[in-house]
Short mmCIF file of C-alpha atoms in Angstrom, two decimals:
data_model
loop_
_atom_site.label_atom_id
_atom_site.label_comp_id
_atom_site.label_asym_id
_atom_site.label_seq_id
_atom_site.Cartn_x
_atom_site.Cartn_y
_atom_site.Cartn_z
CA UNK A 1 1.71 -16.22 3.09
CA UNK A 2 0.09 -13.58 5.38
CA UNK A 3 -1.93 -11.11 3.49
CA UNK A 4 -4.17 -8.32 4.36
CA UNK A 5 -6.64 -6.28 2.27
CA UNK A 6 -8.38 -2.96 3.07
CA UNK A 7 -11.70 -1.94 1.56
CA UNK A 8 -14.42 0.60 2.25
CA UNK A 9 -12.41 4.02 1.80
CA UNK A 10 -13.89 6.75 -0.07
CA UNK A 11 -14.92 10.31 -0.04
CA UNK A 12 -17.43 11.33 2.67
CA UNK A 13 -18.68 14.95 3.78
CA UNK A 14 -17.64 16.00 7.21
CA UNK A 15 -20.11 14.52 9.77
CA UNK A 16 -20.60 11.37 7.69
CA UNK A 17 -19.59 7.80 8.16
CA UNK A 18 -17.63 5.13 6.64
CA UNK A 19 -16.92 1.52 7.32
CA UNK A 20 -13.57 0.04 6.80
CA UNK A 21 -12.84 -3.80 6.41
CA UNK A 22 -9.64 -5.64 6.53
CA UNK A 23 -9.51 -9.26 5.19
CA UNK A 24 -7.00 -11.31 6.44
CA UNK A 25 -5.50 -14.89 4.97
CA UNK A 26 -2.45 -16.83 5.73
CA UNK A 27 -2.08 -16.98 9.43
CA UNK A 28 -4.16 -17.91 12.63
CA UNK A 29 -6.12 -14.72 12.64
CA UNK A 30 -7.71 -15.07 15.94
CA UNK A 31 -4.20 -15.33 17.89
CA UNK A 32 -3.22 -11.85 16.33
CA UNK A 33 -3.77 -8.43 17.86
CA UNK A 34 -5.01 -6.35 14.80
CA UNK A 35 -4.55 -2.50 14.46
CA UNK A 36 -5.52 0.48 12.03
CA UNK A 37 -3.16 3.18 11.14
CA UNK A 38 -3.31 6.22 9.02
CA UNK A 39 -1.17 8.38 7.13
CA UNK A 40 -2.12 12.11 6.27
CA UNK A 41 -0.32 13.80 3.18
CA UNK A 42 3.20 15.19 4.77
CA UNK A 43 2.46 13.50 8.21
CA UNK A 44 4.03 10.35 9.73
CA UNK A 45 2.05 7.27 10.01
CA UNK A 46 -0.02 7.11 13.38
CA UNK A 47 -2.09 4.56 15.33
CA UNK A 48 -5.87 4.81 15.02
CA UNK A 49 -7.04 1.80 16.81
CA UNK A 50 -6.19 -1.77 17.68
CA UNK A 51 -8.02 -4.87 18.84
CA UNK A 52 -6.57 -7.62 20.85
CA UNK A 53 -6.98 -11.43 20.10
CA UNK A 54 -9.38 -11.22 23.21
CA UNK A 55 -11.44 -8.64 21.72
CA UNK A 56 -10.19 -5.65 23.80
CA UNK A 57 -10.32 -2.45 21.88
CA UNK A 58 -7.81 0.55 22.03
CA UNK A 59 -8.07 3.88 20.61
CA UNK A 60 -6.26 7.11 19.71
CA UNK A 61 -7.55 10.11 21.77
CA UNK A 62 -8.44 11.81 18.47
CA UNK A 63 -10.94 9.36 17.50
CA UNK A 64 -12.30 7.98 20.78
CA UNK A 65 -16.09 8.12 20.97
CA UNK A 66 -16.38 8.38 17.10
CA UNK A 67 -14.64 5.12 15.77
CA UNK A 68 -15.48 1.58 16.84
CA UNK A 69 -13.03 -1.46 15.84
CA UNK A 70 -14.45 -5.12 15.93
CA UNK A 71 -13.42 -8.25 14.60
CA UNK A 72 -14.98 -11.38 13.18
CA UNK A 73 -12.77 -14.07 13.66
CA UNK A 74 -15.03 -16.64 11.66
CA UNK A 75 -14.53 -14.33 8.66
CA UNK A 76 -10.80 -13.54 9.42
CA UNK A 77 -11.89 -10.07 8.90
CA UNK A 78 -11.42 -6.79 11.07
CA UNK A 79 -13.64 -3.68 10.93
CA UNK A 80 -13.53 0.04 11.75
CA UNK A 81 -16.79 1.87 11.89
CA UNK A 82 -15.83 5.72 11.53
CA UNK A 83 -18.83 8.15 12.43
CA UNK A 84 -18.52 11.84 12.69
CA UNK A 85 -15.82 12.23 10.44
CA UNK A 86 -13.74 15.43 10.24
CA UNK A 87 -11.43 16.82 7.61
CA UNK A 88 -8.51 15.70 9.82
CA UNK A 89 -9.40 11.98 9.39
CA UNK A 90 -8.26 12.25 5.72
CA UNK A 91 -5.35 9.91 4.99
CA UNK A 92 -4.61 6.46 3.99
CA UNK A 93 -5.69 3.79 6.52
CA UNK A 94 -3.76 0.52 6.66
CA UNK A 95 -4.36 -2.44 8.69
CA UNK A 96 -1.74 -4.45 10.33
CA UNK A 97 -1.23 -7.34 12.19
CA UNK A 98 0.76 -8.08 15.30
CA UNK A 99 2.17 -11.63 16.02
CA UNK A 100 1.04 -11.01 19.69
CA UNK A 101 -2.24 -11.25 21.38
CA UNK A 102 -2.12 -7.68 22.99
CA UNK A 103 -2.65 -4.49 21.35
CA UNK A 104 -0.21 -1.76 20.59
CA UNK A 105 -0.31 1.51 18.93
CA UNK A 106 3.29 1.48 17.92
CA UNK A 107 4.12 1.17 14.21
CA UNK A 108 7.33 -1.02 14.99
CA UNK A 109 5.57 -3.68 16.89
CA UNK A 110 3.32 -4.54 13.66
CA UNK A 111 5.29 -6.65 10.83
CA UNK A 112 2.62 -7.27 8.34
CA UNK A 113 0.45 -4.47 6.54
CA UNK A 114 -1.97 -4.13 4.00
CA UNK A 115 -1.78 -1.87 0.68
CA UNK A 116 -4.06 1.03 2.58
CA UNK A 117 -7.49 2.65 1.51
CA UNK A 118 -7.99 6.28 1.04
CA UNK A 119 -10.45 8.10 3.19
CA UNK A 120 -11.09 11.71 2.20
CA UNK A 121 -13.25 14.08 4.32
CA UNK A 122 -14.22 16.99 2.54
CA UNK A 123 -17.17 19.11 1.47
#
């Protein structure tokens, strides 16, 4: 059974950094595109970043230059390094798997989701 488990969230001050991890199991990880989405209180879930099976990254404009996505296929794990965090980055961060090699930032293109990890950016 496909499973995604996020970790690494927490409380951080503005300007700080966090590294999120997404551990995958139950499917051929290296063939899937994997994405990060986030949902702030009272807002819709939105795409943050995605990495293709070929290691090509994509980012939302709001995080370009601050976030870096990567994957380690040997460990079936994906990472999101978040630097220069802002209060507007606060939300629940979800990883999601797409049964296609190419990225998408559209929620409906991802069928499998983790339970999420909370990121709070506040002084």
